Amino acid sequence: MNNELIKVQTNEQGDQLVSARELYKGLGIKERFSLWIARYKDMYVEGVDFTSVGLPTVVNNGAVRTLQDYKLMVDMAKHIAMMTKTTKGNQVRDYFIAVEKEHKALMADPRMQMAMGLQSAQKLLDNKDKIIEEMKPKAVFADAVNTSKQSILVGDLAKLISQNGVKIGQNRLFAYLRDNGYLHKSGSQYNRPTQRYIDQGLFEVKESSHTNPDGSIRLTFTTKVTGKGQQYFVNKFLANDDQMKIG
């Protein structure tokens, strides 16, 4: 795109990504980068909305120092720009919208689709042995999660994780979710998801009503893991296999 305001990269899956540090600089933020990005990291899901990366940088003495950076999905970058509530933030948001529009038009071009297909096929051929080996324990479930539209029980999530080599039972998964702040630890909200992770789309709560023998109505609540939540937790457990074999 002409008049590039902030560099937007496109990965092999066609997703548009933005460096958090470049966004930080483009928005003209004055506070320290780590404090600024920490607020937004809590609002989004790592591995879905953003990923952590290192940014090699040459310092004054010529040595190379690696700075912490994040690759943000352009939707996340756009929302951050909007929440800045400044003229510069609005300008950056409008820029991302224009970049998205141009990208979608480009991706809709049959010639681009063919070129990407050929590129992807060539990469698979070049790396077929390595890819086959890496996919052996995980491929079946990855496909299932990516296409899942239904929410499932926490016990069912434990079974799915265990099927992929990270053994964990229902009770220990519940304990992990409580200990790490995904579910409430006590009180009337016990084992229900915290609002933060409901808002992030990882969980939903199903409410049911039952009639007691005396005619009164009793409400029950069931915690369920959404398709997005399934992908998030399976990726989290598989990526940290050694540390998370707690079942």
PDB file of C-alpha atoms in Angstrom:
ATOM      1  CA  MET A   1       0.000   0.000   0.000  1.00  0.00           C
ATOM      2  CA  ASN A   2       1.264   3.489  -0.835  1.00  0.00           C
ATOM      3  CA  ASN A   3       1.950   5.940   2.022  1.00  0.00           C
ATOM      4  CA  GLU A   4       2.721   3.121   4.457  1.00  0.00           C
ATOM      5  CA  LEU A   5       2.043   4.423   7.960  1.00  0.00           C
ATOM      6  CA  ILE A   6       2.860   1.233   9.897  1.00  0.00           C
ATOM      7  CA  LYS A   7       4.237  -1.906   8.292  1.00  0.00           C
ATOM      8  CA  VAL A   8       1.646  -4.682   7.966  1.00  0.00           C
ATOM      9  CA  GLN A   9       2.954  -8.156   7.182  1.00  0.00           C
ATOM     10  CA  THR A  10       1.017 -11.090   5.748  1.00  0.00           C
ATOM     11  CA  ASN A  11       1.859 -14.602   6.925  1.00  0.00           C
ATOM     12  CA  GLU A  12       1.540 -17.832   4.958  1.00  0.00           C
ATOM     13  CA  GLN A  13      -2.051 -18.295   6.120  1.00  0.00           C
ATOM     14  CA  GLY A  14      -3.020 -14.900   4.703  1.00  0.00           C
ATOM     15  CA  ASP A  15      -3.360 -13.273   8.155  1.00  0.00           C
ATOM     16  CA  GLN A  16      -2.230  -9.667   8.486  1.00  0.00           C
ATOM     17  CA  LEU A  17       0.133  -8.956  11.382  1.00  0.00           C
ATOM     18  CA  VAL A  18       1.536  -5.804  12.990  1.00  0.00           C
ATOM     19  CA  SER A  19       4.568  -5.395  15.261  1.00  0.00           C
ATOM     20  CA  ALA A  20       3.445  -4.149  18.682  1.00  0.00           C
ATOM     21  CA  ARG A  21       6.565  -1.990  18.916  1.00  0.00           C
ATOM     22  CA  GLU A  22       5.888  -0.388  15.530  1.00  0.00           C
ATOM     23  CA  LEU A  23       2.298   0.272  16.562  1.00  0.00           C
ATOM     24  CA  TYR A  24       3.534   1.750  19.854  1.00  0.00           C
ATOM     25  CA  LYS A  25       5.869   4.077  17.942  1.00  0.00           C
ATOM     26  CA  GLY A  26       3.248   4.949  15.319  1.00  0.00           C
ATOM     27  CA  LEU A  27       0.714   5.927  17.990  1.00  0.00           C
ATOM     28  CA  GLY A  28       3.273   8.146  19.709  1.00  0.00           C
ATOM     29  CA  ILE A  29       2.824   6.480  23.097  1.00  0.00           C
ATOM     30  CA  LYS A  30       4.885   8.129  25.860  1.00  0.00           C
ATOM     31  CA  GLU A  31       4.752   5.544  28.654  1.00  0.00           C
ATOM     32  CA  ARG A  32       7.095   2.557  28.786  1.00  0.00           C
ATOM     33  CA  PHE A  33       6.359  -0.102  26.156  1.00  0.00           C
ATOM     34  CA  SER A  34       6.092  -2.977  28.644  1.00  0.00           C
ATOM     35  CA  LEU A  35       3.463  -1.158  30.717  1.00  0.00           C
ATOM     36  CA  TRP A  36       1.495  -0.098  27.658  1.00  0.00           C
ATOM     37  CA  ILE A  37       1.331  -3.551  26.020  1.00  0.00           C
ATOM     38  CA  ALA A  38       0.602  -5.337  29.325  1.00  0.00           C
ATOM     39  CA  ARG A  39      -2.849  -3.726  29.525  1.00  0.00           C
ATOM     40  CA  TYR A  40      -3.837  -4.961  26.087  1.00  0.00           C
ATOM     41  CA  LYS A  41      -2.323  -8.447  26.501  1.00  0.00           C
ATOM     42  CA  ASP A  42      -4.802  -9.037  29.327  1.00  0.00           C
ATOM     43  CA  MET A  43      -7.705  -8.224  27.004  1.00  0.00           C
ATOM     44  CA  TYR A  44      -6.765 -10.655  24.230  1.00  0.00           C
ATOM     45  CA  VAL A  45      -5.801 -14.313  23.825  1.00  0.00           C
ATOM     46  CA  GLU A  46      -2.179 -15.240  23.219  1.00  0.00           C
ATOM     47  CA  GLY A  47      -1.823 -17.700  20.358  1.00  0.00           C
ATOM     48  CA  VAL A  48      -5.065 -16.457  18.803  1.00  0.00           C
ATOM     49  CA  ASP A  49      -4.926 -12.639  18.770  1.00  0.00           C
ATOM     50  CA  PHE A  50      -1.167 -12.204  19.210  1.00  0.00           C
ATOM     51  CA  THR A  51       2.111 -14.102  19.585  1.00  0.00           C
ATOM     52  CA  SER A  52       5.323 -13.280  21.453  1.00  0.00           C
ATOM     53  CA  VAL A  53       8.453 -12.747  19.361  1.00  0.00           C
ATOM     54  CA  GLY A  54      11.988 -11.473  19.858  1.00  0.00           C
ATOM     55  CA  LEU A  55      13.169  -8.372  18.039  1.00  0.00           C
ATOM     56  CA  PRO A  56      16.984  -8.365  17.465  1.00  0.00           C
ATOM     57  CA  THR A  57      18.308  -4.808  17.859  1.00  0.00           C
ATOM     58  CA  VAL A  58      21.826  -3.373  17.565  1.00  0.00           C
ATOM     59  CA  VAL A  59      22.707  -1.226  20.586  1.00  0.00           C
ATOM     60  CA  ASN A  60      25.316   1.568  20.880  1.00  0.00           C
ATOM     61  CA  ASN A  61      28.353  -0.674  21.376  1.00  0.00           C
ATOM     62  CA  GLY A  62      27.468  -2.753  18.327  1.00  0.00           C
ATOM     63  CA  ALA A  63      26.174  -5.714  20.302  1.00  0.00           C
ATOM     64  CA  VAL A  64      22.867  -7.329  19.348  1.00  0.00           C
ATOM     65  CA  ARG A  65      20.171  -7.217  22.001  1.00  0.00           C
ATOM     66  CA  THR A  66      16.846  -9.023  21.701  1.00  0.00           C
ATOM     67  CA  LEU A  67      13.843  -6.929  22.684  1.00  0.00           C
ATOM     68  CA  GLN A  68      10.456  -8.386  23.555  1.00  0.00           C
ATOM     69  CA  ASP A  69       7.921  -7.776  20.796  1.00  0.00           C
ATOM     70  CA  TYR A  70       4.543  -9.165  19.781  1.00  0.00           C
ATOM     71  CA  LYS A  71       2.935  -9.912  16.443  1.00  0.00           C
ATOM     72  CA  LEU A  72      -0.611  -8.590  16.634  1.00  0.00           C
ATOM     73  CA  MET A  73      -3.461  -9.622  14.386  1.00  0.00           C
ATOM     74  CA  VAL A  74      -4.519  -6.502  12.515  1.00  0.00           C
ATOM     75  CA  ASP A  75      -7.952  -6.587  14.199  1.00  0.00           C
ATOM     76  CA  MET A  76      -6.255  -6.331  17.601  1.00  0.00           C
ATOM     77  CA  ALA A  77      -4.001  -3.524  16.347  1.00  0.00           C
ATOM     78  CA  LYS A  78      -7.026  -1.685  14.985  1.00  0.00           C
ATOM     79  CA  HIS A  79      -8.891  -1.941  18.280  1.00  0.00           C
ATOM     80  CA  ILE A  80      -5.854  -0.747  20.260  1.00  0.00           C
ATOM     81  CA  ALA A  81      -5.551   2.272  17.969  1.00  0.00           C
ATOM     82  CA  MET A  82      -9.239   3.051  18.471  1.00  0.00           C
ATOM     83  CA  MET A  83      -8.961   2.730  22.274  1.00  0.00           C
ATOM     84  CA  THR A  84      -6.102   5.244  22.301  1.00  0.00           C
ATOM     85  CA  LYS A  85      -8.779   7.937  21.722  1.00  0.00           C
ATOM     86  CA  THR A  86      -6.416  10.385  20.067  1.00  0.00           C
ATOM     87  CA  THR A  87      -6.303  11.964  16.641  1.00  0.00           C
ATOM     88  CA  LYS A  88      -3.261   9.823  15.853  1.00  0.00           C
ATOM     89  CA  GLY A  89      -5.124   6.726  17.032  1.00  0.00           C
ATOM     90  CA  ASN A  90      -8.026   7.471  14.695  1.00  0.00           C
ATOM     91  CA  GLN A  91      -5.603   8.028  11.830  1.00  0.00           C
ATOM     92  CA  VAL A  92      -3.887   4.690  12.468  1.00  0.00           C
ATOM     93  CA  ARG A  93      -7.243   2.892  12.764  1.00  0.00           C
ATOM     94  CA  ASP A  94      -8.421   4.329   9.444  1.00  0.00           C
ATOM     95  CA  TYR A  95      -5.107   3.282   7.898  1.00  0.00           C
ATOM     96  CA  PHE A  96      -5.574  -0.330   9.078  1.00  0.00           C
ATOM     97  CA  ILE A  97      -9.117  -0.370   7.676  1.00  0.00           C
ATOM     98  CA  ALA A  98      -7.775   0.766   4.288  1.00  0.00           C
ATOM     99  CA  VAL A  99      -5.009  -1.861   4.408  1.00  0.00           C
ATOM    100  CA  GLU A 100      -7.566  -4.579   5.233  1.00  0.00           C
ATOM    101  CA  LYS A 101      -9.783  -3.499   2.341  1.00  0.00           C
ATOM    102  CA  GLU A 102      -6.874  -3.585  -0.094  1.00  0.00           C
ATOM    103  CA  HIS A 103      -5.739  -6.962   1.245  1.00  0.00           C
ATOM    104  CA  LYS A 104      -9.186  -8.528   0.871  1.00  0.00           C
ATOM    105  CA  ALA A 105      -9.421  -7.291  -2.718  1.00  0.00           C
ATOM    106  CA  LEU A 106      -5.995  -8.728  -3.475  1.00  0.00           C
ATOM    107  CA  MET A 107      -6.781 -12.083  -1.859  1.00  0.00           C
ATOM    108  CA  ALA A 108      -9.993 -12.343  -3.876  1.00  0.00           C
ATOM    109  CA  ASP A 109      -8.002 -12.191  -7.130  1.00  0.00           C
ATOM    110  CA  PRO A 110      -7.899 -15.730  -8.615  1.00  0.00           C
ATOM    111  CA  ARG A 111      -4.309 -15.159  -9.740  1.00  0.00           C
ATOM    112  CA  MET A 112      -3.232 -14.458  -6.153  1.00  0.00           C
ATOM    113  CA  GLN A 113      -5.086 -17.514  -4.885  1.00  0.00           C
ATOM    114  CA  MET A 114      -3.324 -19.666  -7.466  1.00  0.00           C
ATOM    115  CA  ALA A 115       0.076 -18.176  -6.616  1.00  0.00           C
ATOM    116  CA  MET A 116      -0.433 -18.775  -2.893  1.00  0.00           C
ATOM    117  CA  GLY A 117      -1.586 -22.321  -3.577  1.00  0.00           C
ATOM    118  CA  LEU A 118       1.545 -23.043  -5.617  1.00  0.00           C
ATOM    119  CA  GLN A 119       3.768 -21.470  -2.970  1.00  0.00           C
ATOM    120  CA  SER A 120       2.132 -23.488  -0.222  1.00  0.00           C
ATOM    121  CA  ALA A 121       2.382 -26.711  -2.213  1.00  0.00           C
ATOM    122  CA  GLN A 122       6.079 -26.128  -2.883  1.00  0.00           C
ATOM    123  CA  LYS A 123       6.771 -25.522   0.800  1.00  0.00           C
ATOM    124  CA  LEU A 124       4.984 -28.732   1.725  1.00  0.00           C
ATOM    125  CA  LEU A 125       7.086 -30.657  -0.786  1.00  0.00           C
ATOM    126  CA  ASP A 126      10.304 -29.086   0.491  1.00  0.00           C
ATOM    127  CA  ASN A 127       9.499 -29.898   4.118  1.00  0.00           C
ATOM    128  CA  LYS A 128       7.231 -32.931   3.814  1.00  0.00           C
ATOM    129  CA  ASP A 129       9.296 -35.282   5.997  1.00  0.00           C
ATOM    130  CA  LYS A 130       9.614 -32.811   8.849  1.00  0.00           C
ATOM    131  CA  ILE A 131       5.960 -31.782   8.639  1.00  0.00           C
ATOM    132  CA  ILE A 132       4.730 -35.383   8.668  1.00  0.00           C
ATOM    133  CA  GLU A 133       6.831 -36.155  11.753  1.00  0.00           C
ATOM    134  CA  GLU A 134       5.652 -33.067  13.628  1.00  0.00           C
ATOM    135  CA  MET A 135       1.999 -33.656  12.811  1.00  0.00           C
ATOM    136  CA  LYS A 136       1.805 -37.307  13.866  1.00  0.00           C
ATOM    137  CA  PRO A 137       0.570 -36.810  17.447  1.00  0.00           C
ATOM    138  CA  LYS A 138      -1.365 -33.584  16.883  1.00  0.00           C
ATOM    139  CA  ALA A 139      -2.821 -33.358  13.387  1.00  0.00           C
ATOM    140  CA  VAL A 140      -6.158 -35.099  13.968  1.00  0.00           C
ATOM    141  CA  PHE A 141      -7.136 -32.960  16.911  1.00  0.00           C
ATOM    142  CA  ALA A 142      -5.852 -29.719  15.374  1.00  0.00           C
ATOM    143  CA  ASP A 143      -8.213 -30.240  12.438  1.00  0.00           C
ATOM    144  CA  ALA A 144     -11.109 -31.015  14.763  1.00  0.00           C
ATOM    145  CA  VAL A 145     -10.570 -27.938  16.912  1.00  0.00           C
ATOM    146  CA  ASN A 146     -10.153 -25.579  13.981  1.00  0.00           C
ATOM    147  CA  THR A 147     -13.561 -26.584  12.624  1.00  0.00           C
ATOM    148  CA  SER A 148     -15.352 -26.900  15.968  1.00  0.00           C
ATOM    149  CA  LYS A 149     -18.452 -24.729  16.276  1.00  0.00           C
ATOM    150  CA  GLN A 150     -19.843 -26.295  19.452  1.00  0.00           C
ATOM    151  CA  SER A 151     -18.965 -25.690  23.063  1.00  0.00           C
ATOM    152  CA  ILE A 152     -17.954 -28.698  25.155  1.00  0.00           C
ATOM    153  CA  LEU A 153     -17.707 -29.596  28.827  1.00  0.00           C
ATOM    154  CA  VAL A 154     -14.440 -29.232  30.714  1.00  0.00           C
ATOM    155  CA  GLY A 155     -14.332 -33.013  31.117  1.00  0.00           C
ATOM    156  CA  ASP A 156     -14.530 -33.440  27.355  1.00  0.00           C
ATOM    157  CA  LEU A 157     -11.705 -30.918  26.913  1.00  0.00           C
ATOM    158  CA  ALA A 158      -9.571 -33.004  29.307  1.00  0.00           C
ATOM    159  CA  LYS A 159     -10.209 -36.086  27.141  1.00  0.00           C
ATOM    160  CA  LEU A 160      -9.219 -34.239  23.978  1.00  0.00           C
ATOM    161  CA  ILE A 161      -6.013 -32.938  25.532  1.00  0.00           C
ATOM    162  CA  SER A 162      -5.163 -36.430  26.817  1.00  0.00           C
ATOM    163  CA  GLN A 163      -5.722 -37.942  23.378  1.00  0.00           C
ATOM    164  CA  ASN A 164      -2.910 -35.739  22.145  1.00  0.00           C
ATOM    165  CA  GLY A 165      -0.309 -36.961  24.602  1.00  0.00           C
ATOM    166  CA  VAL A 166      -0.686 -34.548  27.532  1.00  0.00           C
ATOM    167  CA  LYS A 167      -2.419 -36.716  30.101  1.00  0.00           C
ATOM    168  CA  ILE A 168      -4.823 -34.839  32.350  1.00  0.00           C
ATOM    169  CA  GLY A 169      -8.073 -35.805  34.009  1.00  0.00           C
ATOM    170  CA  GLN A 170     -11.211 -33.747  34.506  1.00  0.00           C
ATOM    171  CA  ASN A 171     -10.588 -32.931  38.189  1.00  0.00           C
ATOM    172  CA  ARG A 172      -7.006 -31.841  37.620  1.00  0.00           C
ATOM    173  CA  LEU A 173      -7.997 -29.738  34.616  1.00  0.00           C
ATOM    174  CA  PHE A 174     -10.636 -28.003  36.748  1.00  0.00           C
ATOM    175  CA  ALA A 175      -7.952 -27.399  39.401  1.00  0.00           C
ATOM    176  CA  TYR A 176      -5.570 -25.974  36.783  1.00  0.00           C
ATOM    177  CA  LEU A 177      -8.279 -23.644  35.466  1.00  0.00           C
ATOM    178  CA  ARG A 178      -9.103 -22.426  38.985  1.00  0.00           C
ATOM    179  CA  ASP A 179      -5.454 -21.990  40.016  1.00  0.00           C
ATOM    180  CA  ASN A 180      -4.709 -19.946  36.888  1.00  0.00           C
ATOM    181  CA  GLY A 181      -7.688 -17.630  37.192  1.00  0.00           C
ATOM    182  CA  TYR A 182      -9.862 -19.023  34.400  1.00  0.00           C
ATOM    183  CA  LEU A 183     -12.538 -20.257  36.841  1.00  0.00           C
ATOM    184  CA  HIS A 184     -13.741 -18.938  40.192  1.00  0.00           C
ATOM    185  CA  LYS A 185     -12.183 -20.690  43.185  1.00  0.00           C
ATOM    186  CA  SER A 186     -14.970 -20.388  45.755  1.00  0.00           C
ATOM    187  CA  GLY A 187     -18.409 -19.149  46.663  1.00  0.00           C
ATOM    188  CA  SER A 188     -21.562 -19.303  44.586  1.00  0.00           C
ATOM    189  CA  GLN A 189     -19.502 -18.789  41.420  1.00  0.00           C
ATOM    190  CA  TYR A 190     -17.304 -21.863  42.105  1.00  0.00           C
ATOM    191  CA  ASN A 191     -16.081 -23.491  38.862  1.00  0.00           C
ATOM    192  CA  ARG A 192     -17.800 -20.852  36.755  1.00  0.00           C
ATOM    193  CA  PRO A 193     -15.573 -18.909  34.316  1.00  0.00           C
ATOM    194  CA  THR A 194     -14.355 -15.470  35.318  1.00  0.00           C
ATOM    195  CA  GLN A 195     -15.838 -12.594  33.338  1.00  0.00           C
ATOM    196  CA  ARG A 196     -12.496 -11.749  31.752  1.00  0.00           C
ATOM    197  CA  TYR A 197     -12.326 -15.093  29.943  1.00  0.00           C
ATOM    198  CA  ILE A 198     -16.001 -15.079  29.033  1.00  0.00           C
ATOM    199  CA  ASP A 199     -15.394 -11.707  27.380  1.00  0.00           C
ATOM    200  CA  GLN A 200     -12.413 -13.177  25.527  1.00  0.00           C
ATOM    201  CA  GLY A 201     -14.665 -15.894  24.127  1.00  0.00           C
ATOM    202  CA  LEU A 202     -12.991 -18.886  25.808  1.00  0.00           C
ATOM    203  CA  PHE A 203     -16.007 -19.958  27.881  1.00  0.00           C
ATOM    204  CA  GLU A 204     -19.736 -19.688  28.045  1.00  0.00           C
ATOM    205  CA  VAL A 205     -22.205 -20.563  30.814  1.00  0.00           C
ATOM    206  CA  LYS A 206     -25.309 -22.598  30.082  1.00  0.00           C
ATOM    207  CA  GLU A 207     -28.214 -21.962  32.439  1.00  0.00           C
ATOM    208  CA  SER A 208     -30.900 -24.590  33.043  1.00  0.00           C
ATOM    209  CA  SER A 209     -34.004 -24.554  35.236  1.00  0.00           C
ATOM    210  CA  HIS A 210     -35.386 -27.561  37.121  1.00  0.00           C
ATOM    211  CA  THR A 211     -38.636 -27.996  39.029  1.00  0.00           C
ATOM    212  CA  ASN A 212     -38.205 -29.315  42.565  1.00  0.00           C
ATOM    213  CA  PRO A 213     -40.724 -31.747  44.108  1.00  0.00           C
ATOM    214  CA  ASP A 214     -42.252 -28.844  46.067  1.00  0.00           C
ATOM    215  CA  GLY A 215     -42.868 -26.919  42.850  1.00  0.00           C
ATOM    216  CA  SER A 216     -40.069 -24.383  43.314  1.00  0.00           C
ATOM    217  CA  ILE A 217     -37.648 -23.636  40.504  1.00  0.00           C
ATOM    218  CA  ARG A 218     -33.945 -24.438  40.835  1.00  0.00           C
ATOM    219  CA  LEU A 219     -31.382 -22.915  38.491  1.00  0.00           C
ATOM    220  CA  THR A 220     -28.185 -24.745  37.561  1.00  0.00           C
ATOM    221  CA  PHE A 221     -25.181 -23.467  35.633  1.00  0.00           C
ATOM    222  CA  THR A 222     -22.770 -25.439  33.453  1.00  0.00           C
ATOM    223  CA  THR A 223     -19.356 -24.180  32.359  1.00  0.00           C
ATOM    224  CA  LYS A 224     -18.610 -24.942  28.713  1.00  0.00           C
ATOM    225  CA  VAL A 225     -15.504 -24.324  26.603  1.00  0.00           C
ATOM    226  CA  THR A 226     -16.120 -22.608  23.254  1.00  0.00           C
ATOM    227  CA  GLY A 227     -14.429 -23.550  19.975  1.00  0.00           C
ATOM    228  CA  LYS A 228     -12.029 -20.661  20.475  1.00  0.00           C
ATOM    229  CA  GLY A 229     -11.352 -21.847  24.018  1.00  0.00           C
ATOM    230  CA  GLN A 230     -10.678 -25.394  22.853  1.00  0.00           C
ATOM    231  CA  GLN A 231      -8.098 -24.165  20.378  1.00  0.00           C
ATOM    232  CA  TYR A 232      -6.532 -21.895  22.989  1.00  0.00           C
ATOM    233  CA  PHE A 233      -6.163 -24.551  25.719  1.00  0.00           C
ATOM    234  CA  VAL A 234      -5.047 -27.382  23.446  1.00  0.00           C
ATOM    235  CA  ASN A 235      -2.400 -25.143  21.877  1.00  0.00           C
ATOM    236  CA  LYS A 236      -1.329 -23.993  25.350  1.00  0.00           C
ATOM    237  CA  PHE A 237      -0.939 -27.535  26.670  1.00  0.00           C
ATOM    238  CA  LEU A 238       0.786 -28.870  23.569  1.00  0.00           C
ATOM    239  CA  ALA A 239       3.174 -25.928  23.415  1.00  0.00           C
ATOM    240  CA  ASN A 240       4.194 -26.477  27.054  1.00  0.00           C
ATOM    241  CA  ASP A 241       4.099 -30.256  27.071  1.00  0.00           C
ATOM    242  CA  ASP A 242       6.839 -30.843  29.647  1.00  0.00           C
ATOM    243  CA  GLN A 243       5.532 -28.316  32.138  1.00  0.00           C
ATOM    244  CA  MET A 244       1.860 -29.175  31.823  1.00  0.00           C
ATOM    245  CA  LYS A 245       1.746 -32.972  32.144  1.00  0.00           C
ATOM    246  CA  ILE A 246      -0.186 -32.709  35.350  1.00  0.00           C
ATOM    247  CA  GLY A 247      -2.720 -35.495  34.847  1.00  0.00           C
TER     248      GLY A 247
END
